[in-house]
Short mmCIF file of N, CA and C in Angstrom, two decimals:
data_model
loop_
_atom_site.label_atom_id
_atom_site.label_comp_id
_atom_site.label_asym_id
_atom_site.label_seq_id
_atom_site.Cartn_x
_atom_site.Cartn_y
_atom_site.Cartn_z
N UNK Z 1 13.45 1.77 -36.65
CA UNK Z 1 12.56 2.10 -35.56
C UNK Z 1 13.18 3.17 -34.67
N UNK Z 2 14.49 3.07 -34.46
CA UNK Z 2 15.15 4.07 -33.62
C UNK Z 2 15.02 5.45 -34.24
N UNK Z 3 15.21 5.53 -35.54
CA UNK Z 3 15.08 6.81 -36.24
C UNK Z 3 13.69 7.40 -36.03
N UNK Z 4 12.67 6.56 -36.16
CA UNK Z 4 11.30 7.04 -35.98
C UNK Z 4 11.05 7.50 -34.56
N UNK Z 5 11.61 6.79 -33.58
CA UNK Z 5 11.48 7.20 -32.18
C UNK Z 5 12.06 8.60 -31.98
N UNK Z 6 13.22 8.83 -32.54
CA UNK Z 6 13.89 10.12 -32.39
C UNK Z 6 13.09 11.23 -33.07
N UNK Z 7 12.59 10.94 -34.26
CA UNK Z 7 11.81 11.95 -35.00
C UNK Z 7 10.54 12.33 -34.24
N UNK Z 8 9.93 11.38 -33.54
CA UNK Z 8 8.72 11.68 -32.77
C UNK Z 8 8.99 12.66 -31.64
N UNK Z 9 10.24 12.74 -31.19
CA UNK Z 9 10.57 13.69 -30.13
C UNK Z 9 10.69 15.11 -30.67
N UNK Z 10 10.73 15.25 -31.98
CA UNK Z 10 10.80 16.56 -32.60
C UNK Z 10 12.21 17.04 -32.89
N UNK Z 11 13.20 16.24 -32.60
CA UNK Z 11 14.58 16.64 -32.90
C UNK Z 11 15.14 15.76 -34.00
N UNK Z 12 16.20 16.23 -34.60
CA UNK Z 12 16.87 15.45 -35.64
C UNK Z 12 17.81 14.43 -35.03
N UNK Z 13 17.98 13.30 -35.70
CA UNK Z 13 18.88 12.28 -35.18
C UNK Z 13 20.34 12.73 -35.25
N UNK Z 14 21.12 12.31 -34.28
CA UNK Z 14 22.54 12.61 -34.20
C UNK Z 14 23.32 11.29 -34.28
N UNK Z 15 24.57 11.32 -34.73
CA UNK Z 15 25.35 10.07 -34.80
C UNK Z 15 25.39 9.31 -33.48
N UNK Z 16 25.47 10.03 -32.37
CA UNK Z 16 25.54 9.36 -31.05
C UNK Z 16 24.26 8.57 -30.74
N UNK Z 17 23.15 8.91 -31.39
CA UNK Z 17 21.90 8.18 -31.17
C UNK Z 17 22.00 6.73 -31.64
N UNK Z 18 22.95 6.46 -32.51
CA UNK Z 18 23.08 5.13 -33.08
C UNK Z 18 24.39 4.46 -32.68
N UNK Z 19 25.02 4.99 -31.66
CA UNK Z 19 26.31 4.47 -31.19
C UNK Z 19 26.07 3.37 -30.15
N UNK Z 20 25.64 2.21 -30.62
CA UNK Z 20 25.36 1.07 -29.75
C UNK Z 20 26.19 -0.11 -30.21
N UNK Z 21 26.49 -0.99 -29.28
CA UNK Z 21 27.25 -2.18 -29.67
C UNK Z 21 26.35 -3.18 -30.39
N UNK Z 22 26.98 -4.14 -31.02
CA UNK Z 22 26.23 -5.09 -31.85
C UNK Z 22 25.19 -5.89 -31.05
N UNK Z 23 25.51 -6.42 -29.88
CA UNK Z 23 24.47 -7.15 -29.12
C UNK Z 23 23.25 -6.29 -28.81
N UNK Z 24 23.46 -5.01 -28.52
CA UNK Z 24 22.33 -4.13 -28.25
C UNK Z 24 21.48 -3.94 -29.51
N UNK Z 25 22.14 -3.84 -30.65
CA UNK Z 25 21.42 -3.71 -31.92
C UNK Z 25 20.57 -4.95 -32.19
N UNK Z 26 21.15 -6.11 -31.98
CA UNK Z 26 20.41 -7.36 -32.20
C UNK Z 26 19.22 -7.46 -31.24
N UNK Z 27 19.44 -7.16 -29.97
CA UNK Z 27 18.36 -7.22 -28.99
C UNK Z 27 17.23 -6.27 -29.38
N UNK Z 28 17.58 -5.08 -29.81
CA UNK Z 28 16.56 -4.11 -30.20
C UNK Z 28 15.80 -4.59 -31.44
N UNK Z 29 16.52 -5.16 -32.40
CA UNK Z 29 15.88 -5.68 -33.62
C UNK Z 29 14.95 -6.84 -33.29
N UNK Z 30 15.41 -7.76 -32.47
CA UNK Z 30 14.59 -8.92 -32.13
C UNK Z 30 13.34 -8.55 -31.35
N UNK Z 31 13.38 -7.45 -30.64
CA UNK Z 31 12.20 -7.04 -29.88
C UNK Z 31 11.05 -6.67 -30.80
N UNK Z 32 11.35 -6.36 -32.06
CA UNK Z 32 10.29 -6.04 -33.04
C UNK Z 32 9.68 -7.29 -33.66
N UNK Z 33 10.30 -8.45 -33.48
CA UNK Z 33 9.82 -9.69 -34.08
C UNK Z 33 8.72 -10.31 -33.22
N UNK Z 34 7.82 -11.03 -33.87
CA UNK Z 34 6.83 -11.81 -33.14
C UNK Z 34 7.53 -13.05 -32.55
N UNK Z 35 6.92 -13.70 -31.58
CA UNK Z 35 7.53 -14.93 -31.05
C UNK Z 35 7.78 -15.98 -32.15
N UNK Z 36 6.85 -16.11 -33.09
CA UNK Z 36 7.05 -17.07 -34.19
C UNK Z 36 8.26 -16.68 -35.04
N UNK Z 37 8.40 -15.40 -35.34
CA UNK Z 37 9.54 -14.94 -36.15
C UNK Z 37 10.86 -15.16 -35.42
N UNK Z 38 10.87 -14.94 -34.11
CA UNK Z 38 12.10 -15.21 -33.34
C UNK Z 38 12.43 -16.70 -33.36
N UNK Z 39 11.41 -17.55 -33.30
CA UNK Z 39 11.63 -18.99 -33.38
C UNK Z 39 12.24 -19.39 -34.71
N UNK Z 40 11.74 -18.80 -35.78
CA UNK Z 40 12.29 -19.08 -37.11
C UNK Z 40 13.75 -18.63 -37.17
N UNK Z 41 14.04 -17.45 -36.67
CA UNK Z 41 15.41 -16.94 -36.70
C UNK Z 41 16.35 -17.88 -35.95
N UNK Z 42 15.93 -18.34 -34.80
CA UNK Z 42 16.77 -19.28 -34.04
C UNK Z 42 16.99 -20.58 -34.81
N UNK Z 43 15.96 -21.03 -35.50
CA UNK Z 43 16.08 -22.32 -36.20
C UNK Z 43 16.92 -22.26 -37.46
N UNK Z 44 17.08 -21.08 -38.04
CA UNK Z 44 17.86 -20.96 -39.27
C UNK Z 44 19.20 -20.25 -39.06
N UNK Z 45 19.56 -20.00 -37.83
CA UNK Z 45 20.79 -19.26 -37.56
C UNK Z 45 22.05 -20.03 -37.96
N UNK Z 46 22.00 -21.33 -37.99
CA UNK Z 46 23.21 -22.11 -38.26
C UNK Z 46 23.35 -22.65 -39.68
N UNK Z 47 22.27 -23.02 -40.37
CA UNK Z 47 22.46 -23.58 -41.72
C UNK Z 47 23.08 -22.58 -42.69
N UNK Z 48 23.70 -23.12 -43.74
CA UNK Z 48 24.35 -22.28 -44.75
C UNK Z 48 23.36 -21.60 -45.69
N UNK Z 49 22.21 -22.20 -45.92
CA UNK Z 49 21.24 -21.64 -46.85
C UNK Z 49 19.88 -21.53 -46.17
N UNK Z 50 19.09 -20.57 -46.60
CA UNK Z 50 17.77 -20.34 -46.03
C UNK Z 50 16.72 -20.91 -46.96
N UNK Z 51 15.85 -21.72 -46.41
CA UNK Z 51 14.78 -22.34 -47.17
C UNK Z 51 13.51 -22.23 -46.33
N UNK Z 52 12.48 -21.58 -46.85
CA UNK Z 52 11.27 -21.32 -46.06
C UNK Z 52 10.61 -22.60 -45.56
N UNK Z 53 10.38 -23.62 -46.40
CA UNK Z 53 9.76 -24.83 -45.87
C UNK Z 53 10.61 -25.51 -44.78
N UNK Z 54 11.92 -25.55 -44.95
CA UNK Z 54 12.78 -26.15 -43.94
C UNK Z 54 12.74 -25.32 -42.65
N UNK Z 55 12.79 -23.99 -42.79
CA UNK Z 55 12.74 -23.12 -41.61
C UNK Z 55 11.43 -23.32 -40.85
N UNK Z 56 10.34 -23.44 -41.58
CA UNK Z 56 9.03 -23.63 -40.96
C UNK Z 56 8.99 -24.94 -40.19
N UNK Z 57 9.47 -26.00 -40.80
CA UNK Z 57 9.48 -27.30 -40.12
C UNK Z 57 10.42 -27.30 -38.92
N UNK Z 58 11.59 -26.73 -39.08
CA UNK Z 58 12.57 -26.71 -38.01
C UNK Z 58 12.05 -25.93 -36.81
N UNK Z 59 11.33 -24.86 -37.06
CA UNK Z 59 10.77 -24.05 -35.97
C UNK Z 59 9.53 -24.70 -35.38
N UNK Z 60 9.05 -25.80 -35.99
CA UNK Z 60 7.88 -26.51 -35.47
C UNK Z 60 6.57 -25.80 -35.70
N UNK Z 61 6.49 -25.03 -36.79
CA UNK Z 61 5.27 -24.29 -37.09
C UNK Z 61 4.49 -24.98 -38.20
N UNK Z 62 3.21 -24.68 -38.23
CA UNK Z 62 2.33 -25.26 -39.24
C UNK Z 62 2.13 -24.35 -40.45
N UNK Z 63 2.55 -23.10 -40.38
CA UNK Z 63 2.36 -22.16 -41.48
C UNK Z 63 3.67 -21.43 -41.75
N UNK Z 64 3.85 -20.96 -42.98
CA UNK Z 64 5.11 -20.37 -43.42
C UNK Z 64 5.21 -18.85 -43.23
N UNK Z 65 4.14 -18.19 -42.83
CA UNK Z 65 4.13 -16.73 -42.77
C UNK Z 65 5.29 -16.14 -41.97
N UNK Z 66 5.57 -16.59 -40.74
CA UNK Z 66 6.69 -15.99 -40.01
C UNK Z 66 8.03 -16.24 -40.68
N UNK Z 67 8.18 -17.36 -41.35
CA UNK Z 67 9.44 -17.69 -42.02
C UNK Z 67 9.63 -16.86 -43.28
N UNK Z 68 8.56 -16.42 -43.89
CA UNK Z 68 8.66 -15.64 -45.11
C UNK Z 68 8.71 -14.15 -44.87
N UNK Z 69 8.61 -13.74 -43.61
CA UNK Z 69 8.57 -12.31 -43.27
C UNK Z 69 9.88 -11.63 -43.48
#
């Protein structure tokens, strides 16, 4: 998304455009997620393996779409 933002300004991306710390990268990435997708991410952040039905149940959702995204 950052690349596309820069391209819309009409200039080419530079290395400094992507010189952000890891927490900033995560915050920017999560801002693109829907609230349901963020809930799924929080619910599966700790287990060793990812399982869509378990993620859906853990997040308290009735449908698997956000977990499968």
